[in-house]
Short mmCIF file of C-alpha atoms in Angstrom, two decimals:
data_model
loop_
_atom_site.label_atom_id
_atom_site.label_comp_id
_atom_site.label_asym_id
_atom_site.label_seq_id
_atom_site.Cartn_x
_atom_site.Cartn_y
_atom_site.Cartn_z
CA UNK M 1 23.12 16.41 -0.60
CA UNK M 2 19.17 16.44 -0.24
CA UNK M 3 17.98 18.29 2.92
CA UNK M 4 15.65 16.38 5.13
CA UNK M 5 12.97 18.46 7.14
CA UNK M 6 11.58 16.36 10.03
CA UNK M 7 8.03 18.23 10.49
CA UNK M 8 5.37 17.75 13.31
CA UNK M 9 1.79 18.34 12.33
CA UNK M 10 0.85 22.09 13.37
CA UNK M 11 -1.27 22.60 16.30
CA UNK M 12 -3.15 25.46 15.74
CA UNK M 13 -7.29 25.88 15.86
CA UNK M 14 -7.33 26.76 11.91
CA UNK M 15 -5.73 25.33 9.34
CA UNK M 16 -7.56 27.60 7.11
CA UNK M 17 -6.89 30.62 8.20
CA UNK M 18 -3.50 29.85 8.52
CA UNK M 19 -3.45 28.74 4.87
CA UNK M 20 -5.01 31.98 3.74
CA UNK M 21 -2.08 33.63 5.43
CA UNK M 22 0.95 31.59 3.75
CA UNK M 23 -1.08 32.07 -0.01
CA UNK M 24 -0.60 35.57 0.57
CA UNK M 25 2.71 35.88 2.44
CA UNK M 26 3.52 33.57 -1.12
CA UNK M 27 1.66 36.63 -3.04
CA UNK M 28 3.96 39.28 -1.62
CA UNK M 29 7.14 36.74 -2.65
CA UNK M 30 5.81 36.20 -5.83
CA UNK M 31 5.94 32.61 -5.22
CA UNK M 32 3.08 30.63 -7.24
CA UNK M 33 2.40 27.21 -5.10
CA UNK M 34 1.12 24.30 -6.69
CA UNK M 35 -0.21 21.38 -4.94
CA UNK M 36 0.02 18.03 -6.31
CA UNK M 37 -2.13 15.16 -4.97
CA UNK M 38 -2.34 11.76 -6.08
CA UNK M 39 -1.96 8.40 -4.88
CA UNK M 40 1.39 6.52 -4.34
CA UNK M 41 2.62 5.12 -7.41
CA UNK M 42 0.81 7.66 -10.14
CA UNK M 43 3.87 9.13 -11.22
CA UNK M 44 3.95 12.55 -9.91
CA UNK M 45 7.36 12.67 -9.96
CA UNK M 46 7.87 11.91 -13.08
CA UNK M 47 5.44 13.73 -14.93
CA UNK M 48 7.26 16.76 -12.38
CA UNK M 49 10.89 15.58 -13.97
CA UNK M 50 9.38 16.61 -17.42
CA UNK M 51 7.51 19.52 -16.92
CA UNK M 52 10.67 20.88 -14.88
CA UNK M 53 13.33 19.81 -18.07
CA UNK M 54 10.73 21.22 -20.26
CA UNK M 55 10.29 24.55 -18.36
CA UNK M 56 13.40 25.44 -16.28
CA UNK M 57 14.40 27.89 -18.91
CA UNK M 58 11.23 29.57 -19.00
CA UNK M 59 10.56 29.72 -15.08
CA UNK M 60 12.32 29.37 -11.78
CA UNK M 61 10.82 26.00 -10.17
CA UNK M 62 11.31 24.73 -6.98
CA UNK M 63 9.95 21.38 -5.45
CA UNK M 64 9.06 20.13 -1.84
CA UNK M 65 8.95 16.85 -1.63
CA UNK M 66 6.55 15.05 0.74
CA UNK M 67 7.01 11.77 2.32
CA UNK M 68 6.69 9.63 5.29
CA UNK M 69 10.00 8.42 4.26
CA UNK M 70 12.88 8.13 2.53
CA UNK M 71 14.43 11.02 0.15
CA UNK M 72 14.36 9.38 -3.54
CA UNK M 73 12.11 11.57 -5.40
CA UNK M 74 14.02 14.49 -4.05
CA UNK M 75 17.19 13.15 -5.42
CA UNK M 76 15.77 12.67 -8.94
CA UNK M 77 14.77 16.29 -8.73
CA UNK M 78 17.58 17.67 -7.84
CA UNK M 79 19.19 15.73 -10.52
CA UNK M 80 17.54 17.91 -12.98
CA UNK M 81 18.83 21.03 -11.39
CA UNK M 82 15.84 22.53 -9.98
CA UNK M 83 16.03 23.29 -6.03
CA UNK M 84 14.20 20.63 -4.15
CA UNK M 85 13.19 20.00 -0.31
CA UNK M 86 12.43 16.73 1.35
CA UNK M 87 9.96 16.93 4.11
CA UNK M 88 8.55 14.01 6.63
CA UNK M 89 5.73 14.35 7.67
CA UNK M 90 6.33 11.87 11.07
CA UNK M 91 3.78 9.46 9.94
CA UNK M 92 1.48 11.56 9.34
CA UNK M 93 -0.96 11.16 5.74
CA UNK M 94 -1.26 14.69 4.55
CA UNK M 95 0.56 18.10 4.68
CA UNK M 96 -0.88 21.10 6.40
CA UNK M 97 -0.52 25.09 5.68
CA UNK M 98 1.61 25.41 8.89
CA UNK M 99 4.40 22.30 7.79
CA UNK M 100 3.87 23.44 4.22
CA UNK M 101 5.62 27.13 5.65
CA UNK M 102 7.88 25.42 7.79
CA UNK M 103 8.63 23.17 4.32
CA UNK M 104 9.24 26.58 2.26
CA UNK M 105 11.31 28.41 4.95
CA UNK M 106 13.66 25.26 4.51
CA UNK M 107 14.40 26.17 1.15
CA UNK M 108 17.50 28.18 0.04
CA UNK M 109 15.40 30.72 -2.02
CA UNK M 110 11.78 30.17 -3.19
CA UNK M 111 11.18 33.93 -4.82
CA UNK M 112 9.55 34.68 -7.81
CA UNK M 113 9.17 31.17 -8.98
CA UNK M 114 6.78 28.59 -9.24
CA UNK M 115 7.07 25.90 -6.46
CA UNK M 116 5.63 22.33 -6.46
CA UNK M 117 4.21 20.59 -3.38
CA UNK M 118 4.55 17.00 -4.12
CA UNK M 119 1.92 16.03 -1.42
CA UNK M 120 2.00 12.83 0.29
CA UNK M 121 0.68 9.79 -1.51
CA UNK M 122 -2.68 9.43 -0.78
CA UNK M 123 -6.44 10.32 -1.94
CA UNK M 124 -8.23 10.61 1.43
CA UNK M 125 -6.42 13.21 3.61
CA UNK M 126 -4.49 15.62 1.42
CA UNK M 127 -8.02 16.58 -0.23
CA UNK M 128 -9.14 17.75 3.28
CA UNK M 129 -6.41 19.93 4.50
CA UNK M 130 -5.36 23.28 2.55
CA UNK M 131 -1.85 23.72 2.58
CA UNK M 132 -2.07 27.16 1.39
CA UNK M 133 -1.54 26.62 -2.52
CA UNK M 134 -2.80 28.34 -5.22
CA UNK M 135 -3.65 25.76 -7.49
CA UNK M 136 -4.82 22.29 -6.65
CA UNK M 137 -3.82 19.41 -9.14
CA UNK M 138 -4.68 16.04 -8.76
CA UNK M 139 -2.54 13.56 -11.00
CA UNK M 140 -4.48 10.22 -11.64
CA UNK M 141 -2.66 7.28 -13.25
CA UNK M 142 -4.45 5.01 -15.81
CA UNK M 143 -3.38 1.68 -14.40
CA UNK M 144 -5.35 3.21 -10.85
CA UNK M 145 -9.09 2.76 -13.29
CA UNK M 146 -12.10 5.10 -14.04
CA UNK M 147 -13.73 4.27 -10.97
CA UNK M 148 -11.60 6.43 -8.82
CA UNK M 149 -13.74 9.56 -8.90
CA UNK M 150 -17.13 7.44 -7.20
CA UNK M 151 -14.48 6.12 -4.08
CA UNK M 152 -12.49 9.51 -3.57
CA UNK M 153 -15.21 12.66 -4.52
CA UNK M 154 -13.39 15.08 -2.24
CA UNK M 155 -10.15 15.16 -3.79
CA UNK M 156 -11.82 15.14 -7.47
CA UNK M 157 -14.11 18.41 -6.00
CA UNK M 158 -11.10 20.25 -4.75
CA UNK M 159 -9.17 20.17 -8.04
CA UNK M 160 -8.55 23.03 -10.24
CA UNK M 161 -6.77 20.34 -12.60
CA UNK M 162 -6.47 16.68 -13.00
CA UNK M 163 -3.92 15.11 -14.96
CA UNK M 164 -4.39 11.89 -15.92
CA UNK M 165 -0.99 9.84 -16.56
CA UNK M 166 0.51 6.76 -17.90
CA UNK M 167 -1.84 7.03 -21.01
CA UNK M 168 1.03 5.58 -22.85
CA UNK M 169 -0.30 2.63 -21.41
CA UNK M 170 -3.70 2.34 -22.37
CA UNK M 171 -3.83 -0.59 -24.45
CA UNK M 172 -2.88 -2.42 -21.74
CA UNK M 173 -5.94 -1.20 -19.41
CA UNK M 174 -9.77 -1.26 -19.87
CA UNK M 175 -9.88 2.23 -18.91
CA UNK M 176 -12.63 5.06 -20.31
CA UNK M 177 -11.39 8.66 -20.80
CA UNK M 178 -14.83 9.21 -21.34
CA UNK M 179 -16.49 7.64 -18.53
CA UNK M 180 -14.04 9.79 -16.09
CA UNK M 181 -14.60 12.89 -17.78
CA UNK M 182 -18.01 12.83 -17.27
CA UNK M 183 -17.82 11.49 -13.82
CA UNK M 184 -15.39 14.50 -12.79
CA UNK M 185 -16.98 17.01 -14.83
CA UNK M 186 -20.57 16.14 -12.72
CA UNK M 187 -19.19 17.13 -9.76
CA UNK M 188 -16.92 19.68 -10.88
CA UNK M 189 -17.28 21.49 -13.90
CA UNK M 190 -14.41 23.98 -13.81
CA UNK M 191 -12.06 21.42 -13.64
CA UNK M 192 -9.23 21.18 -16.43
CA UNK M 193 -8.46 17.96 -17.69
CA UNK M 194 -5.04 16.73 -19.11
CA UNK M 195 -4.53 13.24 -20.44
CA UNK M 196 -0.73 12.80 -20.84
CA UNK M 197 2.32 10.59 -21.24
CA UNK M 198 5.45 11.61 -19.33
CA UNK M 199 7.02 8.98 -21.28
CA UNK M 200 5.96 9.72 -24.86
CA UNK M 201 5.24 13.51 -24.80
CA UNK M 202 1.75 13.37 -25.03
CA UNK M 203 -0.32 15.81 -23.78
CA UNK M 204 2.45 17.87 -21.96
CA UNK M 205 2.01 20.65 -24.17
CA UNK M 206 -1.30 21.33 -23.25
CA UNK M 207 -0.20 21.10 -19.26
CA UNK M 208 2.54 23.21 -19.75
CA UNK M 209 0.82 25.79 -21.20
CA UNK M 210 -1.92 25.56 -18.28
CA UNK M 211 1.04 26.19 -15.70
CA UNK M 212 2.53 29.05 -17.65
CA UNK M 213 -0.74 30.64 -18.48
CA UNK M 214 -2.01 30.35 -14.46
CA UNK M 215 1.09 31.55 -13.77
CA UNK M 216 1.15 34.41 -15.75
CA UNK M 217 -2.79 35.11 -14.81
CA UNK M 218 -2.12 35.34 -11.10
CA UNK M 219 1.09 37.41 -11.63
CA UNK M 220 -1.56 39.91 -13.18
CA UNK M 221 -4.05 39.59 -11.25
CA UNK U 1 -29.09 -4.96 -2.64
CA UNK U 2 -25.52 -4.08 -1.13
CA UNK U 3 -25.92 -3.42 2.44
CA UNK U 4 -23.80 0.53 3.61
CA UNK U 5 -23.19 0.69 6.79
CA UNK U 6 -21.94 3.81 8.08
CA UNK U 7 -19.29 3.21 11.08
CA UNK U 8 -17.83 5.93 13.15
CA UNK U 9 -14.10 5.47 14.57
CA UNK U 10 -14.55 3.49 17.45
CA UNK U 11 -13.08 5.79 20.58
CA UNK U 12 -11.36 3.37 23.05
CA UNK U 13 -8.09 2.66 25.27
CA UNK U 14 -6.28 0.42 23.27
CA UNK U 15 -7.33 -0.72 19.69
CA UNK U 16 -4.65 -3.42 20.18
CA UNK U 17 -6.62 -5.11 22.84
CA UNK U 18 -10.01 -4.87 21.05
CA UNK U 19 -8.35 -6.92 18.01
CA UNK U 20 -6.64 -9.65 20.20
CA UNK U 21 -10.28 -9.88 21.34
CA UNK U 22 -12.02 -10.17 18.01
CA UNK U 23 -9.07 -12.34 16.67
CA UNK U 24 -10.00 -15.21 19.88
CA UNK U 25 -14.03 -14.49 18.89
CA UNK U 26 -13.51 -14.60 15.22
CA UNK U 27 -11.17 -18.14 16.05
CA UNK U 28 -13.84 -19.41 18.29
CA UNK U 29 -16.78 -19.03 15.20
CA UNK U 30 -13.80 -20.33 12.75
CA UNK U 31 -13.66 -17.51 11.05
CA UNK U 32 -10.01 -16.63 9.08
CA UNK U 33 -9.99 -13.10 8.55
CA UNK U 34 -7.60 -11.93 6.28
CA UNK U 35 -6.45 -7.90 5.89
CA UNK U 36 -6.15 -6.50 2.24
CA UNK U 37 -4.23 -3.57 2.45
CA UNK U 38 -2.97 -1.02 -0.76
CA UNK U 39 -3.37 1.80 -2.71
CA UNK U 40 -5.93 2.98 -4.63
CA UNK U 41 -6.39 1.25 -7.70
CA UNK U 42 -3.80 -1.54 -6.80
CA UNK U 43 -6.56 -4.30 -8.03
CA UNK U 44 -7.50 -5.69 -4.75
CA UNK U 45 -11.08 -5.90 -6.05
CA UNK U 46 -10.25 -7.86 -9.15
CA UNK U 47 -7.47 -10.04 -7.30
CA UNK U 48 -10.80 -10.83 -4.64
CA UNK U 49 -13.31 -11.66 -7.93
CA UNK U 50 -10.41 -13.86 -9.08
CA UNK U 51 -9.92 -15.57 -6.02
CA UNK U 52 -13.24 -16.08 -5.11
CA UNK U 53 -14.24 -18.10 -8.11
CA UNK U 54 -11.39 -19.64 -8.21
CA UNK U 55 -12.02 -21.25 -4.38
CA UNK U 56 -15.33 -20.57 -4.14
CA UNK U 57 -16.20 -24.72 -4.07
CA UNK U 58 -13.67 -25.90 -1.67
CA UNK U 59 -13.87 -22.53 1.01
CA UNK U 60 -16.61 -20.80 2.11
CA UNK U 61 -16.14 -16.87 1.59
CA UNK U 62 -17.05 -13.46 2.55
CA UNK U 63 -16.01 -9.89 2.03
CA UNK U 64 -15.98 -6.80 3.74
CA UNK U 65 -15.35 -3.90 1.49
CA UNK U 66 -14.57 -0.67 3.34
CA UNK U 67 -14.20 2.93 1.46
CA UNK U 68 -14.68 6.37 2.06
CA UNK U 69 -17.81 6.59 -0.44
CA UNK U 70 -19.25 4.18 -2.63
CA UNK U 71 -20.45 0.74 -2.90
CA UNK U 72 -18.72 -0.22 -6.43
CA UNK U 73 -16.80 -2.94 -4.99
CA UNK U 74 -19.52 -4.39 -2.80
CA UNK U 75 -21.27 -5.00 -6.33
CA UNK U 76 -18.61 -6.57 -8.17
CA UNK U 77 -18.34 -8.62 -5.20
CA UNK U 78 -21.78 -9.86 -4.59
CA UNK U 79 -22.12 -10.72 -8.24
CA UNK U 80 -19.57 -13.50 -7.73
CA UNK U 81 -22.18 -15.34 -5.31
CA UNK U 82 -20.04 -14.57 -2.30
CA UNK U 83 -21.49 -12.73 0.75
CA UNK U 84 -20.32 -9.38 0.64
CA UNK U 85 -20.74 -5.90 3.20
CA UNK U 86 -19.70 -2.28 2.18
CA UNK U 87 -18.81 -0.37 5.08
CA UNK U 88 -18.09 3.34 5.19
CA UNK U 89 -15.54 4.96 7.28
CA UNK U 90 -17.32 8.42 7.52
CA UNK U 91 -13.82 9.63 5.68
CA UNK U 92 -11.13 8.00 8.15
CA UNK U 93 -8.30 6.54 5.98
CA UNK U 94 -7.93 3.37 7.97
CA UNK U 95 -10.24 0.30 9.61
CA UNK U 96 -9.84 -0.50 13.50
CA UNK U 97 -10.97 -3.10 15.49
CA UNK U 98 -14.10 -2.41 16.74
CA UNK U 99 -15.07 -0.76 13.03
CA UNK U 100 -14.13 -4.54 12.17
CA UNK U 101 -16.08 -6.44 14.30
CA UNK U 102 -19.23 -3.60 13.65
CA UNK U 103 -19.18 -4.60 10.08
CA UNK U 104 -18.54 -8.28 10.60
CA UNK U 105 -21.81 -8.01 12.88
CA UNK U 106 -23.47 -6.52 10.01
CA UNK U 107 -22.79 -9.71 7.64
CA UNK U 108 -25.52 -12.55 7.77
CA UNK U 109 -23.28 -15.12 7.99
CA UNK U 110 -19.49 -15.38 8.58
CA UNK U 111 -19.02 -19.01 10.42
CA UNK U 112 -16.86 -21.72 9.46
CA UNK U 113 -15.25 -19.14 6.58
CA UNK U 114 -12.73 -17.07 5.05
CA UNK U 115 -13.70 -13.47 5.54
CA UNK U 116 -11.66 -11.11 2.74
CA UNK U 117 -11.49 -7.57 4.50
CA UNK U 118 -10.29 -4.94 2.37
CA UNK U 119 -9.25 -1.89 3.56
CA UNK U 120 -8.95 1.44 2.51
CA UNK U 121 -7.00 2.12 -0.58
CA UNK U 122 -4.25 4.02 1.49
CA UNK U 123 -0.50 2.97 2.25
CA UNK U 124 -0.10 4.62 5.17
CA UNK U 125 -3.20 4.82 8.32
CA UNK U 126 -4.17 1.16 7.31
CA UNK U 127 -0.78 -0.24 8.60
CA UNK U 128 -0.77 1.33 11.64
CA UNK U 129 -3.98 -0.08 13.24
CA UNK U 130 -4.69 -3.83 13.82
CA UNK U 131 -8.21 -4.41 12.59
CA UNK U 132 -8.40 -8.44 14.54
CA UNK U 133 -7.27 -10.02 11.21
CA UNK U 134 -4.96 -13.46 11.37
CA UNK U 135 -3.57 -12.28 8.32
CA UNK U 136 -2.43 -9.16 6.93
CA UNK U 137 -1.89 -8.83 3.01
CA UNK U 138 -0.87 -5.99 1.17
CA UNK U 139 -0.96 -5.76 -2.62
CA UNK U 140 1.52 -4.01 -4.55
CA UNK U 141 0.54 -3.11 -8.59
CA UNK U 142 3.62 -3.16 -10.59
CA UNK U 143 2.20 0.18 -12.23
CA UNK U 144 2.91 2.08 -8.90
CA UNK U 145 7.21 1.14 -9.16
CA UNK U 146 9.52 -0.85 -7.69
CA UNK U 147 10.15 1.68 -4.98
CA UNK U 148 6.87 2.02 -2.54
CA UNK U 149 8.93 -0.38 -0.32
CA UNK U 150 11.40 2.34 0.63
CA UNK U 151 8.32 5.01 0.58
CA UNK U 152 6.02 3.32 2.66
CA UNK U 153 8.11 0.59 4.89
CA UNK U 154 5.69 0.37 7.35
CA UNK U 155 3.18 -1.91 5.35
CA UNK U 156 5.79 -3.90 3.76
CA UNK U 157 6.65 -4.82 7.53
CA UNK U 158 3.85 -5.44 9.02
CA UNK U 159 2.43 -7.76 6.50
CA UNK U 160 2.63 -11.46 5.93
CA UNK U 161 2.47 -11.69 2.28
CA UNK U 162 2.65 -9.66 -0.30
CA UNK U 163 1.12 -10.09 -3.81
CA UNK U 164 2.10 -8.27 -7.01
CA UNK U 165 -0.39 -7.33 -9.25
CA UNK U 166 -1.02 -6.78 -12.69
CA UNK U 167 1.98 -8.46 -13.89
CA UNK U 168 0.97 -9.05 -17.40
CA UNK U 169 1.99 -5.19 -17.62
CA UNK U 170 5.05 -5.71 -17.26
CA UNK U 171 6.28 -5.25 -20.90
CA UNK U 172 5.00 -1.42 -20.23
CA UNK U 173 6.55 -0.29 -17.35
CA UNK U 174 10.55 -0.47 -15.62
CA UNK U 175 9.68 -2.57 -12.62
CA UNK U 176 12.86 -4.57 -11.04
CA UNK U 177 11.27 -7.64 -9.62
CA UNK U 178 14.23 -8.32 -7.81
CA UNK U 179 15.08 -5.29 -6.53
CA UNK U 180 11.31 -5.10 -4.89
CA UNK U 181 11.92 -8.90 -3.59
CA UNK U 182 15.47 -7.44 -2.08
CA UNK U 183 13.83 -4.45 -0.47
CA UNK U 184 11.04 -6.30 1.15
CA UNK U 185 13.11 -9.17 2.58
CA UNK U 186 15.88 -6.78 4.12
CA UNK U 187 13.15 -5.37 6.36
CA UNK U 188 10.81 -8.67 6.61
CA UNK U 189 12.43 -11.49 5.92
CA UNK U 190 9.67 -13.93 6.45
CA UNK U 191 7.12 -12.44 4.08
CA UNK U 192 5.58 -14.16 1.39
CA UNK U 193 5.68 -12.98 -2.13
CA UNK U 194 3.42 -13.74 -5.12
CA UNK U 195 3.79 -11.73 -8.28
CA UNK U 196 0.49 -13.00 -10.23
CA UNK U 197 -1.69 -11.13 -13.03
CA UNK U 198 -6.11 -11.67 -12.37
CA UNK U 199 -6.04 -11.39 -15.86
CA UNK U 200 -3.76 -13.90 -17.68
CA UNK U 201 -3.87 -16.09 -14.26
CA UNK U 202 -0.17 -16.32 -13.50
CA UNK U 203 0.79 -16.95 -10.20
CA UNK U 204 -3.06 -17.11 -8.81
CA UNK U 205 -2.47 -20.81 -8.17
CA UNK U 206 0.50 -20.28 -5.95
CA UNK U 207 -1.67 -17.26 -4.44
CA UNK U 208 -4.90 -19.52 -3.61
CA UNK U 209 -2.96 -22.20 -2.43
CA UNK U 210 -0.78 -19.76 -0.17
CA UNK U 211 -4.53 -19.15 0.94
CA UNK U 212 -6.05 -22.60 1.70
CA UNK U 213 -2.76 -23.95 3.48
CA UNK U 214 -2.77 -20.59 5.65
CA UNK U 215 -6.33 -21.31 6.45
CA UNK U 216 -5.87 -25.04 6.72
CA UNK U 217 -2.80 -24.37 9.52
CA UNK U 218 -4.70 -21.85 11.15
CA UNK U 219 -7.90 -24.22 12.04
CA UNK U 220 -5.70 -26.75 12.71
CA UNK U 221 -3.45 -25.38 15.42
#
């Protein structure tokens, strides 16, 4: 049975401070949130089904799973054994910090574990409401083309990571690793970059290492 | 030179009212206007460059390209010959009415055509406002999975037709043609459906004929 949180978009005057307060209310839990933005259809949740299956016996994971509608990504997740939430978001194209707590207090038990926010599909909103995470991913697929960082700047700027998927697939697209690099790199040079395959393997080493070694970083810090 | 304008959301009563009224002033300048909704990277613009040379002897065209940032697509476009307009939506997610008619004001010449408007690369805000169009078309890239309709219902409902794109990928990805076909007629049975590829050219014929009958019935009634 996958539980279904109906959520209303919080009224309160700032998003941002009330995001502050859930990243360290998180802190105090040990609870290390991770943010995942992309568009519908990039494969978020299955490059999440592999990193879980590769990881569960390394780390406690959790997912929330954001939607307008419907419940079928949190069923695959919960398929794989990790704990997983399905929030709606009542229309509504983004999460913010206050449904992201509401979201979190749903869950059975969210300590001292690393918790994914599969945000709503989309490449506009998400990027302009913090949801109180600690990391910011963006996943971009290769079918979506290397001219996605000149129409959506904001989301590529508020990254700590982007992961770009499907590569499995690139000799079917005219697509240029290069070309994005150096687009996202311009505008944000701290950004980590992770071409991968959920399908074949590739890459996920390097992006599973990333989450384990943040992880471990801002359990020391 | 691609002409930017930079439209604010227009603030009024009822947005439904201000597209009945541009759909009777866009009928009496015999102007089609047809509604390209999808997500990022679905390959609305290449589907458009396709279509427009395909038709652009026996229809008159014209394109309104609206996005967050960038004029990329307004390029592309107006390279083909055909009139186009890049509109900005000062971040919104979504087109309304009167942003509709502002950029239609802003084209040099739209009578006795088909104007193309695509929308924001967003599932969700673009279905929920009527922007005056006769038609509304959403475009679905088989990349993105054969289960957006039960994600995002809301676009699959509204809209008239629905084209598939990218189908020469098929080999690549698990995409159930069927099942999508299934899922989109339980909730709208009297949609249109046109799986075609811009690249190898399957399907575009039964897509650009769709078209030209649509427009012929609509000047006509």
């Amino acid at each position: 049975m996958i539980k279904v949180l109906e959520l209303k978009m919080t009224v309160t005057d700032s998003n941002d401070r009330d995001a502050e307060a859930l990243r360290n209310d998180l802190k105090a839990r040990d609870v290390f949130l991770i943010n995942l933005m992309s568009s519908p259809g990039s494969g978020k949740t299955t490059l999440l089904s592999r990193t879980i299956t590769d990881l569960k016996d390394r780390v406690k994971i959790g997912v929330m799973e954001a939607d307008i509608a419907s419940d079928v990504d949190a069923k695959r997740i919960n398929a794989l054994g990790a704990e997983s939430i399905q929030v709606h978001t009542d229309g509504m194209c983004h999460m913010d910090a206050g449904m992201t707590r509401e979201g979190l207090d749903g869950m059975e038990s969210i300590d001292s574990r690393i918790v994914f926010l599969e945000n709503v599909g989309n490449l506009i909103c998400p990027a302009e409401f913090d949801t109180g995470a600690h990391k910011n991913v963006m996943i971009l697929s290769l079918p979506e083309g290397d001219d996605k960082p000149l129409k959506y700047p904001l989301m590529f700027k508020k990254s700590d990571a982007l992961v770009i998927t499907k590569m499995d697939a690139a000799p079917y697209f005219d697509f240029d690793l290069d070309a994005v690099r150096k687009r996202v790199k311009a505008m944000n040079p701290d950004i980590r970059i992770f071409p991968v395959s959920a399908k074949t393997g590739e890459g996920m080493d390097e992006w599973e290492s990333y989450i384990l070694s943040e992880w471990e970083k801002w359990r020391n810090a």
